[in-house]
Amino acid sequence: MEQNNMRLGKLCLKGLFLFLTLVMVAPSAVEAVSPVKVVESFSRYKVGQFPKALRTYPFQRGKAKEVYKIAEEGSNRFLRAVDEKDISVQVMR
């Protein structure tokens, strides 16, 4: 019975050490990696239009204009895709 209690105590100490180590290291690791990477700034495009800088496969630009448009929430402009006709066309930069 005493050996089980000693094993449990050692296990708890190892777990506590691991937890404290992660708590000390994790915040610096999170700060080093940015969660967002900006690929394109859509601030120069008008809301509701298809960005001219985006490319499509040959003969697919008209379909892409139906699906992709610039949208705005607050001061943030972004590319929104609404595909109600199941067009499923890709765009590239």
mmCIF file of C-alpha atoms in Angstrom:
data_model
loop_
_atom_site.group_PDB
_atom_site.id
_atom_site.type_symbol
_atom_site.label_atom_id
_atom_site.label_comp_id
_atom_site.label_asym_id
_atom_site.label_seq_id
_atom_site.Cartn_x
_atom_site.Cartn_y
_atom_site.Cartn_z
ATOM 1 C CA MET A 1 0.000 0.000 0.000
ATOM 2 C CA GLU A 2 2.848 2.363 0.860
ATOM 3 C CA GLN A 3 4.553 1.650 -2.469
ATOM 4 C CA ASN A 4 1.372 2.573 -4.346
ATOM 5 C CA ASN A 5 1.192 5.864 -2.463
ATOM 6 C CA MET A 6 4.858 6.574 -3.286
ATOM 7 C CA ARG A 7 4.280 5.794 -6.965
ATOM 8 C CA LEU A 8 1.233 8.048 -6.995
ATOM 9 C CA GLY A 9 3.224 10.826 -5.336
ATOM 10 C CA LYS A 10 6.062 10.530 -7.875
ATOM 11 C CA LEU A 11 3.547 10.503 -10.724
ATOM 12 C CA CYS A 12 1.887 13.653 -9.361
ATOM 13 C CA LEU A 13 5.265 15.391 -9.059
ATOM 14 C CA LYS A 14 6.183 14.473 -12.641
ATOM 15 C CA GLY A 15 2.806 15.731 -13.859
ATOM 16 C CA LEU A 16 3.203 18.965 -11.923
ATOM 17 C CA PHE A 17 6.711 19.471 -13.328
ATOM 18 C CA LEU A 18 5.448 18.892 -16.893
ATOM 19 C CA PHE A 19 2.533 21.280 -16.369
ATOM 20 C CA LEU A 20 4.754 24.041 -14.977
ATOM 21 C CA THR A 21 7.237 23.573 -17.808
ATOM 22 C CA LEU A 22 4.483 23.925 -20.413
ATOM 23 C CA VAL A 23 3.022 26.976 -18.687
ATOM 24 C CA MET A 24 6.427 28.668 -18.718
ATOM 25 C CA VAL A 25 7.299 27.799 -22.348
ATOM 26 C CA ALA A 26 3.914 27.976 -24.097
ATOM 27 C CA PRO A 27 3.277 31.753 -23.910
ATOM 28 C CA SER A 28 6.590 32.578 -25.584
ATOM 29 C CA ALA A 29 5.930 30.003 -28.304
ATOM 30 C CA VAL A 30 2.486 31.465 -28.984
ATOM 31 C CA GLU A 31 3.869 34.985 -29.264
ATOM 32 C CA ALA A 32 6.525 33.862 -31.741
ATOM 33 C CA VAL A 33 4.007 32.459 -34.236
ATOM 34 C CA SER A 34 1.441 34.826 -35.693
ATOM 35 C CA PRO A 35 -2.003 33.206 -36.018
ATOM 36 C CA VAL A 36 -2.846 35.244 -39.125
ATOM 37 C CA LYS A 37 -0.903 35.570 -42.350
ATOM 38 C CA VAL A 38 -2.099 38.233 -44.768
ATOM 39 C CA VAL A 39 -1.852 36.969 -48.336
ATOM 40 C CA GLU A 40 -3.726 39.811 -50.032
ATOM 41 C CA SER A 41 -5.061 43.132 -48.788
ATOM 42 C CA PHE A 42 -8.429 43.766 -50.385
ATOM 43 C CA SER A 43 -8.642 47.375 -49.184
ATOM 44 C CA ARG A 44 -7.940 48.705 -52.687
ATOM 45 C CA TYR A 45 -10.964 46.949 -54.234
ATOM 46 C CA LYS A 46 -14.558 48.132 -54.177
ATOM 47 C CA VAL A 47 -17.086 46.172 -52.148
ATOM 48 C CA GLY A 48 -19.150 43.853 -54.355
ATOM 49 C CA GLN A 49 -16.562 43.542 -57.136
ATOM 50 C CA PHE A 50 -14.333 40.667 -58.209
ATOM 51 C CA PRO A 51 -10.613 41.498 -57.669
ATOM 52 C CA LYS A 52 -8.799 41.932 -60.983
ATOM 53 C CA ALA A 53 -5.558 40.555 -59.485
ATOM 54 C CA LEU A 54 -7.079 37.090 -59.047
ATOM 55 C CA ARG A 55 -6.696 34.559 -61.845
ATOM 56 C CA THR A 56 -8.821 31.604 -62.845
ATOM 57 C CA TYR A 57 -8.470 28.638 -65.139
ATOM 58 C CA PRO A 58 -9.073 29.519 -68.827
ATOM 59 C CA PHE A 59 -12.648 30.560 -69.596
ATOM 60 C CA GLN A 60 -13.700 30.474 -65.919
ATOM 61 C CA ARG A 61 -13.472 34.190 -65.050
ATOM 62 C CA GLY A 62 -17.175 34.841 -65.674
ATOM 63 C CA LYS A 63 -18.152 32.007 -63.336
ATOM 64 C CA ALA A 64 -15.666 33.212 -60.708
ATOM 65 C CA LYS A 65 -17.224 36.688 -60.801
ATOM 66 C CA GLU A 66 -20.552 35.110 -59.850
ATOM 67 C CA VAL A 67 -19.064 33.312 -56.851
ATOM 68 C CA TYR A 68 -16.382 35.649 -55.435
ATOM 69 C CA LYS A 69 -16.915 39.241 -54.382
ATOM 70 C CA ILE A 70 -15.256 41.666 -51.983
ATOM 71 C CA ALA A 71 -17.196 42.013 -48.720
ATOM 72 C CA GLU A 72 -16.666 44.316 -45.757
ATOM 73 C CA GLU A 73 -17.239 43.980 -42.019
ATOM 74 C CA GLY A 74 -16.328 47.093 -40.110
ATOM 75 C CA SER A 75 -13.113 48.317 -41.717
ATOM 76 C CA ASN A 76 -12.001 44.820 -42.779
ATOM 77 C CA ARG A 77 -12.405 43.916 -46.460
ATOM 78 C CA PHE A 78 -12.141 40.287 -47.500
ATOM 79 C CA LEU A 79 -12.985 37.891 -50.326
ATOM 80 C CA ARG A 80 -16.329 36.166 -49.827
ATOM 81 C CA ALA A 81 -17.454 33.137 -51.813
ATOM 82 C CA VAL A 82 -21.160 32.377 -52.195
ATOM 83 C CA ASP A 83 -21.773 29.403 -54.475
ATOM 84 C CA GLU A 84 -25.538 28.870 -54.553
ATOM 85 C CA LYS A 85 -25.439 27.538 -58.147
ATOM 86 C CA ASP A 86 -22.797 24.877 -57.352
ATOM 87 C CA ILE A 87 -20.327 26.400 -59.815
ATOM 88 C CA SER A 88 -17.270 25.393 -57.745
ATOM 89 C CA VAL A 89 -14.621 27.396 -59.560
ATOM 90 C CA GLN A 90 -11.192 28.119 -58.086
ATOM 91 C CA VAL A 91 -9.286 31.384 -58.071
ATOM 92 C CA MET A 92 -5.550 31.943 -57.745
ATOM 93 C CA ARG A 93 -3.264 34.804 -57.030
#
